[in-house]
Coordinates of C-alpha atoms in Angstrom, one line a residue:
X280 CA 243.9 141.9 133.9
X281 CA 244.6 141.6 137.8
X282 CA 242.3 138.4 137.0
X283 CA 245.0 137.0 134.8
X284 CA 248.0 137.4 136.3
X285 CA 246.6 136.2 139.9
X286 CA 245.9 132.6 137.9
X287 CA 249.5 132.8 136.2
X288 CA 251.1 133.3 139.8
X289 CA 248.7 130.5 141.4
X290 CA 249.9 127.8 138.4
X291 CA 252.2 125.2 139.8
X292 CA 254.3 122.4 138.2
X293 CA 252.9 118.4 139.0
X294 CA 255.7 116.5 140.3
X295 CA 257.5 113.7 137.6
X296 CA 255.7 110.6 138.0
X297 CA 257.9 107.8 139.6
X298 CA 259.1 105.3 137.5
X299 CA 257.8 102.0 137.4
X300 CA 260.3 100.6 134.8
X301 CA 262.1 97.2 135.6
X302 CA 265.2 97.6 137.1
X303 CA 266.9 94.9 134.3
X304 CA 265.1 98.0 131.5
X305 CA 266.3 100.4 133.1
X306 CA 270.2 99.2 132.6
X307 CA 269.6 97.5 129.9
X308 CA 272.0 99.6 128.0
X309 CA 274.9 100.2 130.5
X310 CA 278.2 98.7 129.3
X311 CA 279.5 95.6 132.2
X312 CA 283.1 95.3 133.0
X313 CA 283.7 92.5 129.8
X314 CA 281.6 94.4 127.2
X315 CA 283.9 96.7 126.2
X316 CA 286.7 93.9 125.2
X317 CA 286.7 93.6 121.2
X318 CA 288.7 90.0 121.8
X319 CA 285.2 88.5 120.9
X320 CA 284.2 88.3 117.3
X321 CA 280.6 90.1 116.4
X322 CA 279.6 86.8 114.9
X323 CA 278.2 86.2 118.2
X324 CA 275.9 88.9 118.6
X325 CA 274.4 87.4 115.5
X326 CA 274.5 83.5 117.5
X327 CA 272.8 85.4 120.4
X328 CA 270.0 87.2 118.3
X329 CA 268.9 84.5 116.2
X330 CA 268.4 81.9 119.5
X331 CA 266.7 84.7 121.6
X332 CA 264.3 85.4 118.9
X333 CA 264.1 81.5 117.4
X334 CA 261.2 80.4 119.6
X335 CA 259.3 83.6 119.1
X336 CA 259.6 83.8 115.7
X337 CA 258.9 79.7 115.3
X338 CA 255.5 80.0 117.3
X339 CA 254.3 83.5 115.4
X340 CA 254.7 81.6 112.3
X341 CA 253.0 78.5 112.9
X342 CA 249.8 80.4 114.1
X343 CA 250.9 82.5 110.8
X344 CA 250.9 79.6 108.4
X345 CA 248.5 77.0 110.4
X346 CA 245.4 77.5 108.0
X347 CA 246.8 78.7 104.6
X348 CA 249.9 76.4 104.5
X349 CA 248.8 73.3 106.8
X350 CA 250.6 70.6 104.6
X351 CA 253.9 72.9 104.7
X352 CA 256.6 71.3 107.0
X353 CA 259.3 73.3 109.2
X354 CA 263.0 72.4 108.5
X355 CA 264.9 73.2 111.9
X356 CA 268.4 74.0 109.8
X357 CA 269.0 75.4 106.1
X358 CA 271.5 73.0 105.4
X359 CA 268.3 70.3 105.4
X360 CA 266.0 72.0 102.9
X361 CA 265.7 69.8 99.9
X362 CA 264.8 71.1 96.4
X363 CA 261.5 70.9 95.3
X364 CA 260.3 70.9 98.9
X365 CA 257.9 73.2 100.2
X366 CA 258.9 74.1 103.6
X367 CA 259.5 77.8 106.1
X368 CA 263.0 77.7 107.7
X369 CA 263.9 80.1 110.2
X370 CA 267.3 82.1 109.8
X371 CA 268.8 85.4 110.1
X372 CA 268.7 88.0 106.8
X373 CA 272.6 89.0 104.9
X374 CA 272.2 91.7 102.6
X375 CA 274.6 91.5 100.1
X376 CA 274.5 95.0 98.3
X377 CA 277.5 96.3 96.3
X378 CA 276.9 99.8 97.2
X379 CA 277.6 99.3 101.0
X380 CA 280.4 101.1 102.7
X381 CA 283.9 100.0 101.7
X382 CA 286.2 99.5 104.4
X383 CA 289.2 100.4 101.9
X384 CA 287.6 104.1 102.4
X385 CA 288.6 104.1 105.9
X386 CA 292.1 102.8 105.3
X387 CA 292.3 105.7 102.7
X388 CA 291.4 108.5 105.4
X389 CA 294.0 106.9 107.5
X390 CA 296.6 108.3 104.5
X391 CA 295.1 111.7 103.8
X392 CA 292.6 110.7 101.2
X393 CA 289.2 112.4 101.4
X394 CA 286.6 109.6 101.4
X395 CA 283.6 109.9 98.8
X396 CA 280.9 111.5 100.5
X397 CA 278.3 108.8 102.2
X398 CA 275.6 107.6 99.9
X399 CA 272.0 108.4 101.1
X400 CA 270.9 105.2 99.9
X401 CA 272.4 101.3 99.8
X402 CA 269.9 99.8 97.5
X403 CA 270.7 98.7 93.7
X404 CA 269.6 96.0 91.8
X405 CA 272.7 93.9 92.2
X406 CA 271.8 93.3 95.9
X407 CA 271.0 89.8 96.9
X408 CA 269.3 88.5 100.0
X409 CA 270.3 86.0 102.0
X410 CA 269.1 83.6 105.0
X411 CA 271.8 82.1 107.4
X412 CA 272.0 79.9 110.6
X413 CA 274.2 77.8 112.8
X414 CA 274.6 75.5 109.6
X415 CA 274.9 77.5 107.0
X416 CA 273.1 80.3 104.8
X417 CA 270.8 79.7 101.3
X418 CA 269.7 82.6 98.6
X419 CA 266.7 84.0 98.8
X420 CA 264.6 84.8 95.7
X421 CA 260.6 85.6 94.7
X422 CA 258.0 88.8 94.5
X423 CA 257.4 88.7 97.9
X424 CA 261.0 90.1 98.7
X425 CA 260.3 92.9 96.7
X426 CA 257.7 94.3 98.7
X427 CA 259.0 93.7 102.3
X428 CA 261.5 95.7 104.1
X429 CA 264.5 93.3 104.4
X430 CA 267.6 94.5 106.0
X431 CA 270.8 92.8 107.5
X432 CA 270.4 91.0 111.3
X433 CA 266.6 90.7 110.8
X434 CA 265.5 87.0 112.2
X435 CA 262.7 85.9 110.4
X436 CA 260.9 82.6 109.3
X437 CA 260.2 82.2 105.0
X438 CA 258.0 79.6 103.6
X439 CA 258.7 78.8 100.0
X440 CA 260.6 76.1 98.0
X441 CA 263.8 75.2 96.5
X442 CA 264.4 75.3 93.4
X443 CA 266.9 73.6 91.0
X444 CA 269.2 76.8 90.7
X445 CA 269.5 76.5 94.7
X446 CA 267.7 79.6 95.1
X447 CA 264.6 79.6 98.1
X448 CA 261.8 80.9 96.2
X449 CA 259.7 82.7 99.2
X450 CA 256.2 82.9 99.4
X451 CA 255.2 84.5 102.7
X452 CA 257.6 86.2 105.3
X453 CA 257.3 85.7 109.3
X454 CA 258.1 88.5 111.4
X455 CA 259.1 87.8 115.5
X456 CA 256.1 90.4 116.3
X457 CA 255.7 92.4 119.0
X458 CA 257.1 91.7 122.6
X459 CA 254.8 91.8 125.4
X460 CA 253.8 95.1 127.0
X461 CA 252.4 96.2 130.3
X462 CA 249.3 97.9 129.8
X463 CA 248.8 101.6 131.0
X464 CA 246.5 101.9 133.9
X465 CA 244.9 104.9 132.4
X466 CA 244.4 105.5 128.4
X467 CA 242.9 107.7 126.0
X468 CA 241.9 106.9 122.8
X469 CA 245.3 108.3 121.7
X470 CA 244.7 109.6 118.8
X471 CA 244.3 113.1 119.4
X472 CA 246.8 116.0 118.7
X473 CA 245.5 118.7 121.3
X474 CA 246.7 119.2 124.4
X475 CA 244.7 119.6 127.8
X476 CA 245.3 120.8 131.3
X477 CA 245.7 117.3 133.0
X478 CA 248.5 115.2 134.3
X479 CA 252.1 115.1 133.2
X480 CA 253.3 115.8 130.2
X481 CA 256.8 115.1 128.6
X482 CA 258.8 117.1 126.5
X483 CA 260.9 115.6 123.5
X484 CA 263.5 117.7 121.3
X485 CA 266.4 116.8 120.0
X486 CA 268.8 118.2 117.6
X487 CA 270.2 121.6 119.9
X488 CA 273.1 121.7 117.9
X489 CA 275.1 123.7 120.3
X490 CA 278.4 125.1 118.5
X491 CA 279.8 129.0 117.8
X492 CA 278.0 131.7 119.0
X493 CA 274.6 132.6 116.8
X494 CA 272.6 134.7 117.2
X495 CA 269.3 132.6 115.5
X496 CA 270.2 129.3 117.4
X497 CA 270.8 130.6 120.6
X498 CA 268.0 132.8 120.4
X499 CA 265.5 129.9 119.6
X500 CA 267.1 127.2 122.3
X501 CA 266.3 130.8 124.9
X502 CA 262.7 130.6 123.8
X503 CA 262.6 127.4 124.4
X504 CA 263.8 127.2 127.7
X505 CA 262.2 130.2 128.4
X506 CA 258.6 128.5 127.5
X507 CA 259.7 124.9 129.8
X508 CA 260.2 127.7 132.4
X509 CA 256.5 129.1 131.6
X510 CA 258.4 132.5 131.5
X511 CA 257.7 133.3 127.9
X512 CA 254.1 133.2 125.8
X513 CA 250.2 134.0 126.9
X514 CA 248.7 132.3 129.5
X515 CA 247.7 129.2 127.4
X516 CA 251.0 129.1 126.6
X517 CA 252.0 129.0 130.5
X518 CA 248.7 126.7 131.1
X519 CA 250.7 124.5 129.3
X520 CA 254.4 124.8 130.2
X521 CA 253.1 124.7 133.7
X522 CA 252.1 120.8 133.0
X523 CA 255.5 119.7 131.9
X524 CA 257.2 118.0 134.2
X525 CA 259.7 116.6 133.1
X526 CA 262.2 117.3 129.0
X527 CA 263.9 114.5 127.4
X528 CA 266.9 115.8 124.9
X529 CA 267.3 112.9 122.3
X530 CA 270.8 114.0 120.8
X531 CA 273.4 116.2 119.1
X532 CA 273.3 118.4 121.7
X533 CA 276.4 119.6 120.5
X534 CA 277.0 120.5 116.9
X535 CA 279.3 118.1 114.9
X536 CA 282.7 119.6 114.6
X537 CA 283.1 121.3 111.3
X538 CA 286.6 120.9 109.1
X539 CA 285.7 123.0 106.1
X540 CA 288.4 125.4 107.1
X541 CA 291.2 124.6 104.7
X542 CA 293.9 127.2 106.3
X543 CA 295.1 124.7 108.4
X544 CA 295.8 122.1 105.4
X545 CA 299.1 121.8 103.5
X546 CA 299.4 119.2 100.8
X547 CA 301.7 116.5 101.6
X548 CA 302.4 113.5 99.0
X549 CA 301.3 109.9 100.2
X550 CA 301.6 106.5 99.5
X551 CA 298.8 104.2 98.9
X552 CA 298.5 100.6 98.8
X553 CA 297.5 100.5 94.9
X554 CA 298.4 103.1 94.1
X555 CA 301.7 103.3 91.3
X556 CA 302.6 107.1 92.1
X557 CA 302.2 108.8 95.3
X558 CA 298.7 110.6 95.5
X559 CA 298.4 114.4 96.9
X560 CA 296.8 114.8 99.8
X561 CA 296.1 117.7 102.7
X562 CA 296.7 116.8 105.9
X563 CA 296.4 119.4 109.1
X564 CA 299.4 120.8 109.5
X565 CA 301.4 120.1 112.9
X566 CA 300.0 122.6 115.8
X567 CA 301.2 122.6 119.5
X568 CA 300.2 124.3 122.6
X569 CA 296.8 125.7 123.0
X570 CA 294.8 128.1 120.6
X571 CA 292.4 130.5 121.8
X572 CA 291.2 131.3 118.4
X573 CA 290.8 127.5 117.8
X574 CA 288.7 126.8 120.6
X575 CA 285.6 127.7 122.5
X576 CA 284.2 127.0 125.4
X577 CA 280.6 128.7 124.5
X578 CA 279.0 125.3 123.6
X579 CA 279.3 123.7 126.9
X580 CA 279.0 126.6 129.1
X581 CA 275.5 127.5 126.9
X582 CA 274.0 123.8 127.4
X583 CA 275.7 123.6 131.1
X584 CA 273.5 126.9 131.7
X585 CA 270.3 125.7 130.0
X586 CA 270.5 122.3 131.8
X587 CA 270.8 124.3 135.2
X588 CA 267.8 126.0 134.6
X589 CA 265.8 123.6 133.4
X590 CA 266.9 121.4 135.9
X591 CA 265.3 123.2 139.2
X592 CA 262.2 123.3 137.8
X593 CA 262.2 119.8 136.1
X594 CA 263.4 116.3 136.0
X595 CA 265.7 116.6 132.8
X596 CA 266.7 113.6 130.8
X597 CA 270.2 114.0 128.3
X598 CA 270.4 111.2 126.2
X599 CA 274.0 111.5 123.8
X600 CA 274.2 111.8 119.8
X601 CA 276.0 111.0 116.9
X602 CA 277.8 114.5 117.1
X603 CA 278.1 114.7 120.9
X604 CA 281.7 113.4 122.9
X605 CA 280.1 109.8 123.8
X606 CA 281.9 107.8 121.1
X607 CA 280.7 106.5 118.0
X608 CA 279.8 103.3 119.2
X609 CA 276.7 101.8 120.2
X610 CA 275.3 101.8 123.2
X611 CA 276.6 105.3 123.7
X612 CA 277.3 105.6 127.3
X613 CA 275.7 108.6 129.6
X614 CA 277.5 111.7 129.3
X615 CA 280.2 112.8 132.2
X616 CA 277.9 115.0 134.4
X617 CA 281.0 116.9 135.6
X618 CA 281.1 119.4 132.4
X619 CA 278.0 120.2 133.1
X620 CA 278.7 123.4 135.6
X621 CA 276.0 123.3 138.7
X622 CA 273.6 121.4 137.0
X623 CA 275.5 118.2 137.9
X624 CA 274.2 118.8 142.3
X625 CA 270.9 118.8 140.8
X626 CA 269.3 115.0 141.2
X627 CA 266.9 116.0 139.2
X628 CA 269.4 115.8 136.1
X629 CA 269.9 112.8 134.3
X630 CA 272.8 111.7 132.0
X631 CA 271.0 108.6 130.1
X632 CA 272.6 106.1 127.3
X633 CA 271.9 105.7 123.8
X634 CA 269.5 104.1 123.2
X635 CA 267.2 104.3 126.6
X636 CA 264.5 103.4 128.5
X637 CA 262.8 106.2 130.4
X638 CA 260.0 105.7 132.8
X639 CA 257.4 107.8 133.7
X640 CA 254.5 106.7 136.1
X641 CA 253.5 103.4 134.6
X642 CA 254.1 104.6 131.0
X643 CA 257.6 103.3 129.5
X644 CA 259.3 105.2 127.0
X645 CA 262.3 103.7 124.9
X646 CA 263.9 106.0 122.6
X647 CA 267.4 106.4 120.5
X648 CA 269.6 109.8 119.2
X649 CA 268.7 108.5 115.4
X650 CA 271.2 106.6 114.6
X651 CA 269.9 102.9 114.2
X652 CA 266.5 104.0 112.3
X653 CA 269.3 106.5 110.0
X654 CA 270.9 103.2 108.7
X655 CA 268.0 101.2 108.4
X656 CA 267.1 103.8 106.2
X657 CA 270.2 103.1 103.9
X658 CA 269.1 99.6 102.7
X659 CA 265.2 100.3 101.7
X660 CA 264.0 101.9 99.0
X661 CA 261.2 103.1 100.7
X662 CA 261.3 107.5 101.9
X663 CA 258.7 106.7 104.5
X664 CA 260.8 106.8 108.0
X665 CA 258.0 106.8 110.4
X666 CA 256.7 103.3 109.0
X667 CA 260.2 101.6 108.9
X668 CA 260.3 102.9 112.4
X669 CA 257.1 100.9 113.2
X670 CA 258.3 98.1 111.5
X671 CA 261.3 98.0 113.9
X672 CA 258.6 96.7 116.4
X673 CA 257.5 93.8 114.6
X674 CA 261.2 92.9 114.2
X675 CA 261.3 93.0 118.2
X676 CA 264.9 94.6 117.1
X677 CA 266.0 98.2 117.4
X678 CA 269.1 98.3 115.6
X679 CA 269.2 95.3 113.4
X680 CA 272.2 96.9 111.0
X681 CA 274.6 96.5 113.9
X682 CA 277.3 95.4 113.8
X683 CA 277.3 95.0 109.7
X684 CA 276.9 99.0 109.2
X685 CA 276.3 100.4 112.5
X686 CA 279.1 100.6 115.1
X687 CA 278.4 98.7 118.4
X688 CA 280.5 96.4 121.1
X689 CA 281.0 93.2 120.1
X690 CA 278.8 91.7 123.4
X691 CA 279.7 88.0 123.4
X692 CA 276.0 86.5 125.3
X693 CA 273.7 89.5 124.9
X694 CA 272.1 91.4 122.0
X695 CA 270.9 95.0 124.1
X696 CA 269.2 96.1 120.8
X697 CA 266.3 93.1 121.1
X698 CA 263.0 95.0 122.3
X699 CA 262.4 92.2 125.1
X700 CA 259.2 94.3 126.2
X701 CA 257.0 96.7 123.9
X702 CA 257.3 100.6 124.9
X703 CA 254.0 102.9 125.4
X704 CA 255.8 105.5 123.4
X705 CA 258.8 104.9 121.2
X706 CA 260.9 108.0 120.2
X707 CA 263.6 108.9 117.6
X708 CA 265.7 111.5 118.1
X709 CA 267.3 113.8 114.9
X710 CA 264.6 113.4 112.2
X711 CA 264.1 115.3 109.3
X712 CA 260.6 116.3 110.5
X713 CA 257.5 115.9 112.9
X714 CA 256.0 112.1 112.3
X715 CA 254.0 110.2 114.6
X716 CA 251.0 107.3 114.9
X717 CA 249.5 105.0 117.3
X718 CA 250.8 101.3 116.6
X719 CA 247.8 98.6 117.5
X720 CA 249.3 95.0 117.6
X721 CA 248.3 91.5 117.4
X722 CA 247.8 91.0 121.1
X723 CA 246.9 94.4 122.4
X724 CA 250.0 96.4 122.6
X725 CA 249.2 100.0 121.8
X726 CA 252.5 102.3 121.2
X727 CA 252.9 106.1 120.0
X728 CA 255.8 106.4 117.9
X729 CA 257.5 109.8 117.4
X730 CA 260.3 110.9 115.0
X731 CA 261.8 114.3 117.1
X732 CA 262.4 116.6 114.7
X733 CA 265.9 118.4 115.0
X734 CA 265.7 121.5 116.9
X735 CA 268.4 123.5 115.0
X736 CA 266.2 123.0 111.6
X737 CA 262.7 124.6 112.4
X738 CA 262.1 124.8 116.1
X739 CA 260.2 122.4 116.7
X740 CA 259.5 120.2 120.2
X741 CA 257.1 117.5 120.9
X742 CA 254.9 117.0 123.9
X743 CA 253.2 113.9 124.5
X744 CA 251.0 112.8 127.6
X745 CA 252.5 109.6 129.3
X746 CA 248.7 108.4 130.3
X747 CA 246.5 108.8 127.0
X748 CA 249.7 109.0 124.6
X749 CA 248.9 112.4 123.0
X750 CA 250.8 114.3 121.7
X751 CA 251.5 117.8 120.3
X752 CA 254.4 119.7 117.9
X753 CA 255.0 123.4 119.3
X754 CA 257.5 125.8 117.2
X755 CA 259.5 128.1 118.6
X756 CA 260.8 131.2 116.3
X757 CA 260.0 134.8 115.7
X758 CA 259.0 137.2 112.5
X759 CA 262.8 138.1 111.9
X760 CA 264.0 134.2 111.4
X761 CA 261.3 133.4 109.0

């Protein structure tokens, strides 16, 4: 016993690898001085992403289609295709799908009206697909869409013909592929799921879900602070905590504010554009001054306390969420460090944007709260999130839905969301459970991809080993919670 707790005092924490990340990576998602002006129109983002990703996706597909479709010619704008022609255009994909949110719902919240609850899913089989460029935009038709994960803002090169209806009948689809990477000095095969003794190792969670005080939640979020600080578990368990070096929180730190309490509602007629009689709505009653009962401070005091801690021992990374006070809008910018207490002195503390890029040693890791891979979800049929998440690779585009579905600025010469350089280990914040793979591409690249599970659900964080790109999923809970 004297044995044991001598080699738990004599463990010590590696320092956090510096960061080799590209300085032009590593603000790729900070808003400039004219990126927040909504005077430009969004079409441009979608000018910008289809001539960034032209030349890539023009070169992939004529080393795609150079054996099988030789005699096949390439039409440079869809306004040129002629019917009866077999030819591959290049072009950006337009979802038509009459399920998709309504902007009508928004002008009814604005009177009062409670908005039909968000659909899970877009799909239906009155969606159309559609390809458009500078010159204009042709219909898209043929078995091959049906088994290809098509969503709005993808650029991508079709081959296929014309036919007399004016539908493009596609044959074979042309992805941009993966962007180059920089290769890892020192891998593993990177398949495994156990976890040794040596070098760094990162810590993802997401989904804290700070709000009232409860007793299960904050009990869980102790234990798990607790085991970063090696201060909780056997001495495997410490072993291990004793490796981390550094904890990445990927989102909804905070939990979304909750309006299910109807006291504060009184039913108020209002008028409706539409509408022939006035419709009955609750609206929150007037309320001045400030209410004690109404508000509580426990949420940012608890993370503001958790983040000091964690941050003497370790380089901590705070990347904003869907529910936390960032805005809606992507990129969400880094949280002000100033509500969080004494953990703001500590360098070591890092307010990043959503999305990110993180770098660790020579390992680069590029990561988002959930949101973009949450809407992709919406227009495919397909359940299986960790391979649309992969796919999101091969599209060289992280958020491809934005701006059609997904809020972001209207940037007038840039598109942030293009991948310009494949990460080591791409990971997604707010998931409905534990997923990950290895990713092998054409030329080489090698990626882990990992959906974070949310904390609040089951517990769970994920660490993963910035030189061989293992990983591991550790729960934290006790007998009583089960």
């Amino acid at each position: 016993m004297p044995k044991a707790a001598e080699t738990l005092s004599s463990l010590t924490r590696p320092d956090a690898l510096s960061s080799t990340l590209p300085q032009e990576l590593a603000n790729a998602f900070l808003l400039g001085p004219n990126e927040t002006s909504y005077k430009h129109q969004y079409a441009n983002m979608y000018f910008v992403r289809l001539a960034k990703l032209r030349k890539q996706v023009v070169e992939r597909a004529k080393q795609q289609w150079r054996s099988t479709f030789s005699n096949t010619i390439f039409v440079s704008r869809i306004l040129d295709v002629e019917k009866g022609q077999r030819c591959w255009i290049v072009g950006t994909i337009y979802k038509e799908m009459p399920l998709k949110d309504n902007v009508l719902n928004d002008l009814a919240a604005e009177h009062g009206i409670e908005p039909p609850p968000p659909r899970l899913k877009f799909h239906s089989e009155g969606d159309q697909t559609l390809l458009e460029d500078e010159s204009g935009r042709i219909k898209l038709g043929g078995e091959a869409l049906s088994s290809a994960h098509l969503v709005t803002g993808l650029v991508v090169a079709v081959l296929g013909v014309e036919t007399s209806t004016g539908e493009f009948q596609v044959v074979d689809i042309c992805y941009p592929g993966a962007a180059p990477q920089k290769p890892l000095l020192e891998t593993g095969n990177g398949t495994s799921m156990d976890v040794d003794d040596t070098g760094e190792w990162i810590a993802l969670i997401s989904g804290l879900n700070i709000g009232p005080p409860s007793a299960a939640s904050d009990l869980r979020i102790n234990m798990f602070v607790e085991y970063l600080l090696g201060e909780t578990g056997d001495a495997s368990d410490q072993e291990i905590a004793s490796r981390i070096s550094r904890v990445i929180i990927s989102g909804d730190s905070f939990a979304p504010i909750s309006y299910s309490d109807h006291d504060g509602l009184v039913e108020e007629p209002v008028t409706v554009p539409g509408e022939i009689a006035p419709v009955t709505a609750k609206k929150a009653a007037k309320k001045y001054g400030y209410e004690a009962v109404a508000f509580s401070t426990h949420p940012t005091q608890s993370l503001s306390g958790h983040l000091t801690d964690l941050s003497r021992s370790m380089v901590v990374h705070l990347v904003p969420g869907a529910s936390d006070p960032s805005g809606a809008t992507l990129p969400q910018q880094p949280l002000p460090r100033a509500m969080f207490g004494m953990a703001k002195d500590y360098e070591s503390f890092r307010c990043e944007t959503n999305p990110c890029w993180i770098g660790a040693g020579d390992c680069h890791l590029l990561g988002n709260g959930g949101q973009p891979l949450d809407d992709i979800f919406r227009y495919i049929r397909s359940s299986d999130r960790l391979g649309i998440a992969c796919e999101t690779l091969k599209w060289r585009h992280m958020a491809p839905t934005a701006p059609d579905t997904l809020w972001c600025y209207p940037y007038f010469t840039a598109d942030p969301f293009i991948i310009t350089s494949t990460p080591h280990v791409y990971f997604i914040g707010n998931q409905p459970r534990f997923e990950t793979t290895i990713v092998e591409h054409e030329e080489g690249q090698r990626t882990r991809v990992i959906l974070i599970p949310r904390f609040s659900d089951n517990g769970e964080l994920v660490l993963v080993n910035p030189a061989t790109l293992a990983v591991k999923c550790i729960r934290m809970g006790c007998q009583w919670m089960d």
